[in-house]
Amino acid sequence: MRLSQMLFVTLRDDPADAEIPSHKLLLRAGYIRRIGSGIYAYLPLMWRVLQKVSQIVREEMNATGAQECLLPQLQPSELWKESGRWDTYTKAEGIMFSLIDRREQQLGLGPTHEEVITAIARDMIRSYRQLPLHLYQLQTKFRDEIRPRFGLMRGREFIMKDGYSFHVDEESLKKTYQDMYQAYSNMLRRAGLAFRPVEADSGAIGGSGSTEFMVLADAGEDEVLYTDDGKYAANVEKAVSLPADAEPSQFTTFAKRETPGTETIEKVTQFLNASPTQVVKNVLYQAVYDNGLTVLVLINIRGDQEVNDVKLQNELTKLAANYGAKTIISLTVPSAETQQTWTAKSLPLGYIAPDIADDYIAGNKQIHPKFVRFVDKTVVELKNFITGANEAGYHVVGANWGEQFTLPEIVVDVRKARPGDRALHDPTQILKSARGIEVGHIFQLGTKYSQALGATYTNEQGEEKPLVMGCYGVGVSRLAQSAVEQSYDKDGIIWPVAIAPYHAIVTIPNINDAQQVEIAQRLYTELNQAGVETLLDDRDERAGVKFKDADLIGIPYRIVTGRAISNGKVEVVERATRQSQEIPIDEVIITIKQWIKAATENKN
Ligand code: ATP
Ligand code: MG
């Protein structure tokens, strides 16, 4: 392609509305254009990158025996009502765009395709002989994200590869899951990304596991905890660890103490000259279930620890049926204002004890009259602890479970693992923290959707069984931008060779020099014929401008038909290293072909 014929517009300055480097660079280099909040046009250079990423994804998927298809983006609401997700997706989380057609039928724009694919499986899979089966697609997804941001990283319209597999049993599912683990690792390695597979939260479905593939970058929205021995890595939402040992309490007899102005753990431990590990902290949350019922939650956890909201939400989802509900639609620490909507009398905030009475709650149809009481593992073994006295300005010390307080029945792990904690698999290993961009997620679904939609098969014994399912997603457009986030310098993008829009760019420093033009055009034609995807910068611009643009758009190899042509040579510059060398004109093609091979092949 000739730059003189392209829609080639680069910006000198950083666009005001872009925060992270990759977003700025893709805008500046003319890869993407913002059309609306979370809505972007993929311009020709970007589209080539996306096609390359898609091709790698296809090759790795096809190699596992998965088959490509294309499912509808317009999805009838009935399907989502069958799975029970219509209300959560359109109202609660509100992530699904929905619309009403001319026949007054409700439809959603596909944010994901479990419902559609399960309906197909229900109709078309009859026998164990048809299993296992794995279908995937590459398609634009729609999600009305609460905070669309960072360009393609979190769009409202984005490209995803999503695949769904069907199995007779868990064992078969696990095999495909392992294949996907390998396929995803291959994709990311081939795309030239530094990544880490991490254990991920699988929500309340439980399931036997899910793995996220994180591209390591400071701008990542996710936090990963890992150990240096390479044996443990998990999303902080899911991570587990050993808390620090509790210090023995100096209070050996139970007493109520006046502790004025000590609403926080820090203040009370300072006042009593005690360690936060001796404190039972009582944290209040407010959960709203999908049937509209509000439930107040009290968690007893050690004073030096924090509650992990995702773990807590999973525990509360397990209890949903007790409240006649299916899922949770919100989980918050209630503000003083919201507390007023349900308190019968004012709470001794900062001084709450584990046994705070239920009559603080003014229960009604919308508000459950009793606290859900969870005790975190960190305080089960605690002796002679400090905790609130249910009276403003007072704490108790030297308290014990089974004496002054009854241990709540539901013991949970809702503690947030933190960097610096010891690892469970080896306490000499210390958890470290890194930021990651989630580019892929593989998930053992089990029978959640097949049961909801009645998708069954007949086994060898002639029994009807629900299909066992897995699902596997890659954010194709997010992955492409992540590559930039991992690879750029002050002058622009440095594409990994495997996904660069073009391999090479031939730059003519002076288009008024006939010899420069002639050699450049010949090289341009021959490189393309030889399979080296090449741009020709034949614009009527100063050489400096052309070099700057070439650096900005990040093409791996730049070939300059400058002064060296008088010696039968051209200057070739590698974008990543900036190494420049003069190469005889008739060796350019073979040399660049070798470089491309070397840069992509050890990654295959
Ligand atoms: P996130 O936690 O980042 O919102 P998710 O858990 O909602 O992601 P999935 O539903 O598992 O994501 O989707 C599969 C993949 O699609 C993700 O791993 C991610 O790479 C990509 N993806 C999800 N949401 C977006 C988005 N709004 N914009 C771009 N890519 C996305
Ligand atoms: Mg999401």
XYZ file of C-alpha atoms and ligand atoms in Angstrom:
636
model
C 0.000 0.000 0.000
C 1.176 3.490 -0.858
C 0.854 6.021 1.927
C -0.011 8.681 -0.653
C -3.201 6.729 -1.383
C -4.119 5.821 2.178
C -6.290 7.598 4.695
C -3.130 8.343 6.621
C -3.545 10.964 9.331
C -1.283 11.097 12.357
C -1.528 13.498 15.270
C 1.433 15.227 16.800
C -0.101 15.692 20.241
C -1.715 13.328 22.668
C -5.495 13.394 22.409
C -6.978 14.923 25.531
C -9.412 12.130 26.331
C -6.890 9.272 26.294
C -5.297 8.225 29.572
C -3.081 5.242 28.952
C -0.171 5.014 26.486
C -1.700 2.419 24.161
C -4.918 4.398 23.806
C -3.029 7.608 23.052
C -0.766 5.902 20.544
C -3.522 4.110 18.642
C -5.397 7.400 18.296
C -2.321 9.419 17.384
C -1.082 6.899 14.848
C -4.444 6.768 13.117
C -5.349 3.177 13.993
C -8.668 3.961 15.661
C -11.134 6.794 15.785
C -13.621 7.432 18.566
C -17.226 7.631 17.385
C -18.932 7.675 20.773
C -18.392 6.525 24.344
C -16.802 3.071 24.103
C -17.430 3.002 20.350
C -14.502 3.036 17.942
C -13.878 2.731 14.237
C -11.081 0.319 13.371
C -9.258 2.119 10.562
C -7.364 0.140 7.888
C -4.125 -0.294 9.849
C -6.024 -1.458 12.931
C -8.167 -3.788 10.896
C -5.052 -5.512 9.582
C -3.784 -5.983 13.159
C -7.154 -7.379 14.202
C -7.163 -9.745 11.219
C -3.729 -11.008 12.204
C -4.758 -11.578 15.802
C -7.939 -13.292 14.564
C -5.925 -15.531 12.272
C -3.648 -16.668 15.101
C -6.717 -17.309 17.249
C -8.364 -19.314 14.413
C -5.296 -21.417 13.777
C -4.910 -22.321 17.427
C -8.625 -23.033 17.840
C -8.834 -25.146 14.685
C -5.776 -27.116 15.813
C -7.769 -28.327 18.826
C -10.611 -29.556 16.628
C -12.959 -26.692 17.454
C -15.145 -25.501 14.568
C -15.835 -21.944 13.573
C -19.406 -20.719 13.138
C -21.233 -17.409 13.423
C -24.138 -16.910 15.795
C -26.738 -14.145 15.698
C -26.121 -10.900 17.548
C -29.830 -10.217 17.854
C -31.107 -12.519 20.551
C -34.748 -13.075 21.521
C -35.445 -12.245 25.166
C -37.221 -15.603 25.613
C -33.901 -17.431 25.540
C -32.497 -15.205 28.256
C -35.632 -15.600 30.319
C -35.183 -19.367 30.116
C -31.696 -19.105 31.563
C -32.907 -16.591 34.133
C -30.448 -13.937 32.950
C -32.768 -11.469 31.181
C -33.473 -9.363 34.251
C -29.944 -9.407 35.632
C -28.452 -8.526 32.254
C -30.916 -5.836 31.251
C -31.886 -4.364 34.604
C -29.578 -5.274 37.474
C -26.168 -5.173 35.820
C -27.700 -3.497 32.817
C -24.863 -4.726 30.646
C -27.086 -5.899 27.781
C -28.488 -3.481 25.225
C -32.108 -4.388 24.649
C -34.679 -3.223 22.165
C -38.228 -3.800 21.028
C -38.938 -4.647 17.416
C -41.933 -3.647 15.266
C -43.814 -6.714 16.453
C -43.359 -5.583 20.039
C -40.907 -8.417 20.662
C -38.034 -7.833 23.072
C -34.531 -8.546 21.842
C -31.055 -8.189 23.283
C -27.796 -7.423 21.492
C -25.457 -10.290 22.304
C -22.998 -9.571 25.109
C -22.168 -13.320 25.151
C -23.726 -16.432 23.623
C -24.342 -19.174 26.190
C -28.102 -19.002 25.662
C -27.979 -19.129 21.866
C -25.474 -21.964 21.706
C -27.278 -23.994 24.372
C -30.539 -23.627 22.449
C -28.778 -24.971 19.357
C -27.314 -27.850 21.330
C -30.727 -28.615 22.800
C -32.188 -28.931 19.306
C -29.336 -30.674 17.580
C -27.461 -32.856 20.046
C -29.251 -36.110 20.796
C -26.648 -38.717 21.537
C -23.327 -39.216 23.283
C -22.036 -40.181 19.839
C -22.134 -36.503 18.845
C -19.904 -35.512 21.770
C -17.606 -33.830 22.571
C -18.362 -30.834 20.376
C -16.755 -27.387 20.387
C -18.025 -24.425 18.364
C -16.490 -20.965 18.328
C -16.980 -17.659 16.589
C -15.207 -14.341 16.098
C -17.694 -11.560 16.406
C -18.555 -8.102 17.626
C -20.054 -8.149 21.100
C -22.139 -5.420 22.666
C -21.980 -4.502 26.335
C -23.296 -1.355 27.935
C -20.302 -1.125 30.276
C -20.654 1.163 33.283
C -17.241 2.658 32.640
C -16.158 2.294 29.039
C -12.560 3.446 28.927
C -9.036 3.122 27.636
C -10.082 2.814 24.001
C -10.432 -0.789 22.888
C -9.613 -2.070 26.370
C -13.160 -1.630 27.609
C -15.440 -0.815 24.725
C -19.186 -1.030 24.434
C -18.697 -2.737 21.109
C -15.685 -5.012 20.818
C -14.445 -8.123 19.077
C -14.407 -11.386 20.942
C -13.634 -14.951 20.126
C -16.075 -17.017 22.118
C -16.221 -20.782 22.106
C -18.524 -23.263 23.808
C -17.898 -26.961 24.297
C -20.310 -29.787 25.099
C -19.431 -33.014 26.845
C -20.791 -36.218 28.309
C -19.020 -35.655 31.614
C -16.600 -33.547 33.644
C -13.657 -35.650 32.571
C -14.220 -34.864 28.911
C -14.751 -31.182 29.775
C -11.455 -31.122 31.670
C -9.637 -32.461 28.649
C -10.960 -29.699 26.394
C -10.257 -27.162 29.143
C -6.623 -28.317 29.184
C -6.477 -28.083 25.381
C -7.819 -24.539 25.609
C -5.277 -23.656 28.279
C -2.588 -24.734 25.845
C -4.231 -23.063 22.838
C -4.570 -19.750 24.705
C -0.956 -19.918 25.849
C 0.090 -20.568 22.240
C -1.995 -17.654 20.912
C -0.485 -15.164 23.318
C 3.036 -16.417 22.850
C 2.658 -16.228 19.069
C 1.231 -12.717 19.314
C 4.423 -11.745 21.140
C 2.880 -10.946 24.510
C 4.249 -11.410 28.022
C 1.392 -13.012 29.908
C 0.470 -15.095 32.915
C -2.375 -17.572 33.308
C -3.995 -17.009 36.697
C -6.620 -18.751 38.779
C -9.803 -16.787 38.457
C -13.041 -16.377 40.295
C -15.757 -18.513 38.747
C -18.502 -16.725 40.604
C -21.089 -18.587 42.559
C -21.489 -21.233 39.861
C -18.459 -22.701 41.543
C -17.577 -25.069 38.746
C -14.268 -26.796 38.923
C -12.274 -23.907 37.721
C -11.523 -21.021 35.535
C -8.331 -19.421 34.333
C -7.771 -15.880 33.154
C -4.954 -15.011 30.797
C -3.406 -11.772 31.916
C -1.180 -9.608 29.792
C 1.218 -7.991 32.237
C 1.070 -4.201 32.124
C 0.906 -1.393 34.680
C -2.284 -0.045 33.117
C -4.076 -3.350 33.740
C -7.364 -3.114 35.592
C -6.760 -6.408 37.381
C -4.414 -7.224 40.224
C -2.609 -10.535 40.148
C -0.916 -12.153 43.148
C 1.855 -14.615 42.371
C 4.881 -16.331 43.841
C 8.378 -16.324 42.390
C 8.580 -20.109 42.278
C 6.013 -19.984 39.468
C 3.662 -22.336 41.322
C 0.942 -19.881 42.220
C -0.781 -17.016 40.434
C -4.323 -15.832 40.994
C -6.539 -12.867 40.407
C -6.754 -10.987 43.710
C -10.522 -11.593 43.563
C -9.849 -15.272 43.990
C -6.423 -15.410 45.675
C -5.838 -17.275 48.916
C -2.898 -17.060 51.324
C -1.829 -17.508 54.910
C -2.524 -14.449 57.030
C 0.239 -13.263 59.375
C 0.209 -15.082 62.721
C -1.916 -13.419 65.359
C -0.020 -11.934 68.272
C -1.039 -13.388 71.652
C -3.437 -11.122 73.511
C -2.305 -9.348 76.668
C -5.860 -9.339 78.008
C -6.441 -12.515 79.927
C -9.657 -11.539 81.665
C -12.821 -10.298 80.087
C -13.613 -6.640 80.725
C -15.521 -3.777 79.234
C -13.320 -0.747 78.643
C -14.117 2.830 77.961
C -12.359 3.634 74.668
C -13.538 7.071 73.643
C -13.146 8.190 70.030
C -11.899 4.840 68.743
C -14.201 4.004 65.824
C -11.385 2.604 63.737
C -9.122 -0.387 64.280
C -6.123 1.894 64.167
C -7.462 4.131 66.913
C -8.613 1.369 69.224
C -5.370 -0.592 68.917
C -3.390 2.550 69.619
C -5.570 3.357 72.599
C -5.268 -0.149 74.053
C -1.683 -0.565 72.886
C -2.656 -3.812 71.188
C -2.072 -5.512 67.845
C -4.827 -5.394 65.190
C -4.429 -9.177 65.034
C -6.094 -9.330 68.470
C -9.214 -7.560 67.288
C -12.422 -9.066 65.951
C -13.624 -6.463 63.480
C -17.313 -6.474 62.601
C -17.988 -5.314 59.081
C -21.423 -4.453 57.825
C -22.578 -4.997 54.239
C -25.885 -4.595 52.507
C -26.909 -7.091 49.829
C -29.838 -6.742 47.483
C -31.115 -9.941 45.880
C -32.788 -10.105 42.479
C -36.246 -10.373 44.061
C -35.720 -6.951 45.616
C -35.024 -8.200 49.129
C -32.341 -6.353 51.087
C -30.304 -8.457 53.499
C -27.884 -7.002 56.038
C -24.663 -8.908 56.464
C -22.306 -8.876 59.417
C -18.842 -10.322 58.967
C -16.460 -10.969 61.838
C -12.915 -10.763 60.546
C -9.513 -10.115 62.109
C -8.660 -6.462 62.637
C -5.641 -6.500 60.333
C -7.580 -8.038 57.418
C -9.976 -6.768 54.772
C -13.068 -8.335 53.258
C -12.820 -9.477 49.625
C -16.102 -8.379 48.017
C -16.036 -11.035 45.325
C -15.623 -13.870 47.833
C -18.350 -12.369 49.987
C -20.690 -12.063 47.029
C -20.109 -15.738 46.199
C -21.001 -16.755 49.774
C -24.153 -14.662 49.662
C -25.166 -16.076 46.292
C -24.984 -19.550 47.840
C -27.661 -18.393 50.303
C -29.896 -16.849 47.619
C -32.383 -19.722 47.632
C -32.959 -19.199 51.389
C -34.331 -15.788 50.479
C -36.350 -16.949 47.506
C -33.876 -15.363 45.117
C -31.432 -16.480 42.419
C -28.657 -13.927 42.433
C -27.375 -10.793 44.065
C -27.781 -7.555 42.227
C -25.796 -5.310 44.515
C -23.433 -5.565 47.432
C -22.274 -2.428 49.209
C -21.028 -1.098 52.492
C -24.097 0.929 53.426
C -23.542 4.639 53.849
C -24.975 6.438 56.876
C -27.774 7.606 54.621
C -28.783 4.181 53.373
C -28.550 2.784 56.888
C -31.334 5.113 57.860
C -33.635 3.308 55.429
C -33.520 0.135 57.509
C -32.285 0.838 61.049
C -34.837 0.734 63.866
C -32.431 2.575 66.177
C -29.068 4.063 65.503
C -26.189 1.601 65.238
C -23.136 1.904 67.512
C -20.912 2.325 64.461
C -17.280 1.604 65.151
C -18.252 -0.243 68.331
C -20.365 -3.083 66.938
C -19.928 -6.495 68.599
C -20.424 -9.876 66.903
C -23.676 -10.336 68.813
C -25.329 -7.088 67.780
C -29.061 -7.708 68.052
C -31.308 -8.180 65.053
C -33.720 -5.621 66.463
C -31.515 -2.874 65.078
C -33.133 -3.795 61.771
C -36.572 -2.401 61.008
C -37.598 -5.396 58.903
C -40.375 -5.246 56.360
C -41.302 -6.910 53.082
C -38.254 -5.437 51.382
C -35.837 -5.846 54.276
C -34.996 -9.141 55.910
C -35.349 -8.754 59.703
C -32.177 -10.671 60.613
C -28.485 -10.197 59.938
C -26.706 -12.862 57.948
C -23.772 -13.588 60.223
C -20.528 -14.823 58.740
C -17.364 -15.502 60.642
C -14.142 -15.389 58.681
C -11.602 -18.154 59.316
C -9.100 -15.614 60.645
C -10.987 -15.125 63.894
C -12.271 -18.630 64.632
C -9.195 -19.560 66.672
C -8.673 -16.137 68.235
C -8.441 -16.079 72.044
C -8.983 -13.219 74.483
C -9.829 -10.858 71.668
C -10.851 -7.225 71.580
C -14.121 -6.263 69.944
C -16.879 -3.680 70.125
C -19.226 -3.492 73.129
C -22.320 -2.464 71.106
C -22.092 0.889 72.820
C -20.490 4.000 71.413
C -17.162 4.692 73.149
C -16.734 1.178 74.574
C -14.926 -2.014 73.605
C -14.537 -5.332 75.336
C -11.179 -7.065 75.842
C -10.267 -10.646 76.722
C -13.368 -11.995 74.986
C -13.726 -15.575 73.775
C -16.018 -17.540 71.498
C -18.188 -19.911 73.502
C -17.958 -17.602 76.517
C -19.116 -14.017 75.863
C -19.940 -14.592 72.192
C -21.385 -17.451 70.204
C -19.370 -18.351 67.140
C -21.593 -17.742 64.079
C -22.548 -20.951 62.296
C -21.326 -19.972 58.874
C -17.533 -20.029 58.757
C -16.198 -18.596 55.511
C -13.023 -17.423 53.817
C -13.868 -13.912 52.669
C -10.480 -12.474 53.431
C -8.576 -10.489 50.877
C -5.174 -11.995 50.143
C -2.475 -9.337 49.952
C 1.034 -8.958 48.655
C 3.426 -9.874 51.451
C 1.232 -12.754 52.641
C 2.736 -16.239 52.797
C 1.627 -18.693 50.117
C -0.475 -21.709 51.029
C 1.495 -24.167 48.908
C 4.781 -23.135 50.502
C 4.831 -20.671 53.398
C 8.387 -19.594 52.555
C 7.026 -18.142 49.299
C 5.718 -14.600 49.626
C 2.918 -13.283 47.433
C 3.852 -10.490 45.071
C 1.562 -8.221 43.144
C 1.419 -7.340 39.440
C -1.091 -5.554 37.232
C -2.686 -7.448 34.399
C -5.037 -6.944 31.469
C -7.473 -9.843 31.176
C -7.330 -10.866 27.524
C -8.776 -14.340 27.854
C -10.877 -16.406 30.195
C -11.530 -20.132 30.070
C -14.268 -21.530 32.186
C -15.723 -24.886 33.209
C -19.415 -24.138 33.228
C -20.835 -27.530 34.119
C -24.580 -27.893 33.625
C -25.846 -24.440 34.606
C -27.141 -23.521 31.143
C -27.964 -26.991 29.879
C -30.156 -27.581 32.924
C -31.850 -24.206 32.683
C -32.623 -24.668 28.988
C -33.183 -28.423 29.087
C -30.308 -29.331 26.788
C -29.762 -33.045 27.244
C -28.252 -36.033 25.461
C -28.791 -39.764 25.733
C -25.853 -41.728 27.139
C -24.687 -45.226 26.238
C -27.090 -46.706 28.766
C -29.984 -44.864 27.154
C -30.356 -42.376 30.040
C -31.066 -38.722 29.419
C -28.402 -36.437 30.938
C -27.747 -32.697 30.893
C -24.872 -31.634 28.637
C -21.706 -30.648 30.492
C -20.367 -27.363 29.143
C -17.287 -25.190 28.988
C -16.848 -21.677 27.592
C -13.761 -19.858 26.422
C -13.352 -16.191 25.511
C -10.598 -14.044 24.020
C -10.910 -10.285 23.756
C -9.468 -9.901 20.267
C -9.598 -6.100 20.169
C -8.446 -5.805 23.786
C -5.565 -8.186 23.058
C -4.440 -6.072 20.099
C -4.314 -2.924 22.207
C -2.574 -4.800 25.045
C 0.281 -5.532 22.680
C 0.816 -1.783 22.334
C 0.521 -1.276 26.071
C 3.392 -3.707 26.457
C 5.521 -2.472 23.622
C 6.115 1.181 22.835
C 8.672 3.904 23.365
C 8.656 7.699 23.367
C 8.384 7.767 19.589
C 5.496 5.398 19.147
C 4.268 1.846 18.859
C 6.587 -1.144 18.546
C 4.408 -3.931 17.168
C 5.376 -7.523 17.732
C 6.223 -8.703 14.202
C 3.490 -11.371 14.216
C 0.647 -8.872 14.537
C 2.099 -5.720 12.968
C -0.190 -4.348 10.248
C 2.738 -4.452 7.809
C 6.177 -5.989 8.188
C 8.117 -3.267 6.436
C 7.912 0.297 5.210
C 10.000 1.637 2.339
C 10.656 5.314 2.891
C 11.698 7.627 0.074
C 13.506 10.559 1.714
C 13.200 12.755 -1.334
C 10.502 12.019 -3.886
C 12.075 14.439 -6.323
C 15.084 12.152 -6.644
C 14.238 9.804 -9.505
C 16.744 7.159 -8.504
C 15.458 7.030 -4.915
C 11.926 6.670 -6.210
C 12.842 4.022 -8.739
C 14.702 1.807 -6.265
C 12.026 2.264 -3.635
C 9.233 1.306 -5.990
C 11.090 -1.758 -7.153
C 11.825 -2.890 -3.612
C 8.234 -2.211 -2.599
C 6.867 -4.371 -5.412
C 9.360 -7.175 -4.938
C 8.994 -7.283 -1.159
C 5.232 -7.640 -1.471
C 5.645 -10.301 -4.133
C 7.966 -12.164 -1.786
C 5.295 -12.130 0.914
C 6.802 -9.299 2.966
C 3.821 -7.047 3.637
C 5.210 -3.629 2.794
C 4.128 -0.005 2.803
C 5.618 2.633 0.544
C 5.977 6.128 1.943
C 5.822 8.050 -1.330
C 4.251 11.163 0.164
C 5.529 14.584 -0.684
C 6.795 15.220 2.836
C 10.124 15.983 4.446
C 12.218 12.925 5.321
C 12.028 13.818 9.023
C 8.236 13.716 8.976
C 8.263 10.342 7.266
C 10.692 8.853 9.772
C 8.620 10.145 12.652
C 5.449 8.661 11.204
C 7.101 5.324 10.545
C 8.250 5.218 14.170
C 4.824 6.243 15.410
C 2.892 3.561 13.546
C 5.446 1.004 14.658
C 6.234 -0.963 11.502
C 9.014 -3.439 12.439
C 11.443 -2.721 9.568
C 12.088 0.547 7.785
C 13.977 0.587 4.493
C 15.326 3.951 3.417
C 16.435 4.626 -0.154
C 18.734 7.464 0.889
C 22.384 8.322 0.347
C 23.567 4.706 0.528
C 22.003 3.938 -2.848
C 25.060 5.467 -4.504
C 26.923 2.421 -3.095
C 24.164 0.045 -4.180
C 22.820 -0.151 -0.626
C 19.815 0.919 1.424
C 19.591 1.752 5.098
C 17.481 -0.725 7.085
C 16.333 0.189 10.588
C 14.787 -2.176 13.063
C 12.017 -0.340 14.930
C 12.345 -2.231 18.199
C 16.102 -1.836 18.681
C 16.636 1.199 16.400
C 19.625 -0.662 15.000
C 20.475 0.612 11.588
C 22.575 -1.059 8.924
C 23.315 -0.685 5.266
C 22.377 -3.699 3.212
C 23.083 -4.306 -0.492
C 19.861 -3.688 -2.402
C 19.688 -7.189 -3.820
C 20.004 -8.736 -0.347
C 17.247 -6.733 1.272
C 14.398 -9.109 0.543
C 16.142 -12.241 1.722
C 17.438 -10.474 4.827
C 14.062 -9.128 5.872
C 12.407 -12.461 5.185
C 14.915 -14.088 7.510
C 14.300 -11.515 10.202
C 10.536 -11.994 10.016
C 10.985 -15.725 10.195
C 13.276 -15.455 13.198
C 10.909 -13.050 14.953
C 7.821 -15.185 14.486
C 8.975 -18.759 14.169
C 10.411 -19.501 17.616
C 7.028 -18.381 18.825
C 5.115 -20.936 16.765
P -13.940 -7.828 32.424
O -13.805 -8.400 33.805
O -12.684 -7.184 31.932
O -15.157 -6.983 32.241
P -15.370 -10.133 31.582
O -15.110 -11.055 32.700
O -16.640 -9.395 31.525
O -14.146 -9.081 31.472
P -15.747 -12.202 29.602
O -17.211 -12.093 29.667
O -15.081 -13.418 30.149
O -15.084 -10.893 30.219
O -15.300 -11.964 28.086
C -14.200 -12.627 27.476
C -13.110 -11.642 27.097
O -13.630 -10.544 26.362
C -12.423 -10.999 28.282
O -11.417 -11.841 28.779
C -11.871 -9.722 27.686
O -10.623 -9.966 27.073
C -12.868 -9.370 26.615
N -13.761 -8.281 27.030
C -14.749 -8.326 27.944
N -15.374 -7.143 28.062
C -14.751 -6.310 27.167
C -14.948 -4.957 26.791
N -15.903 -4.222 27.339
N -14.132 -4.421 25.832
C -13.174 -5.175 25.262
N -12.945 -6.463 25.572
C -13.720 -7.030 26.511
Mg -17.090 -7.418 31.971
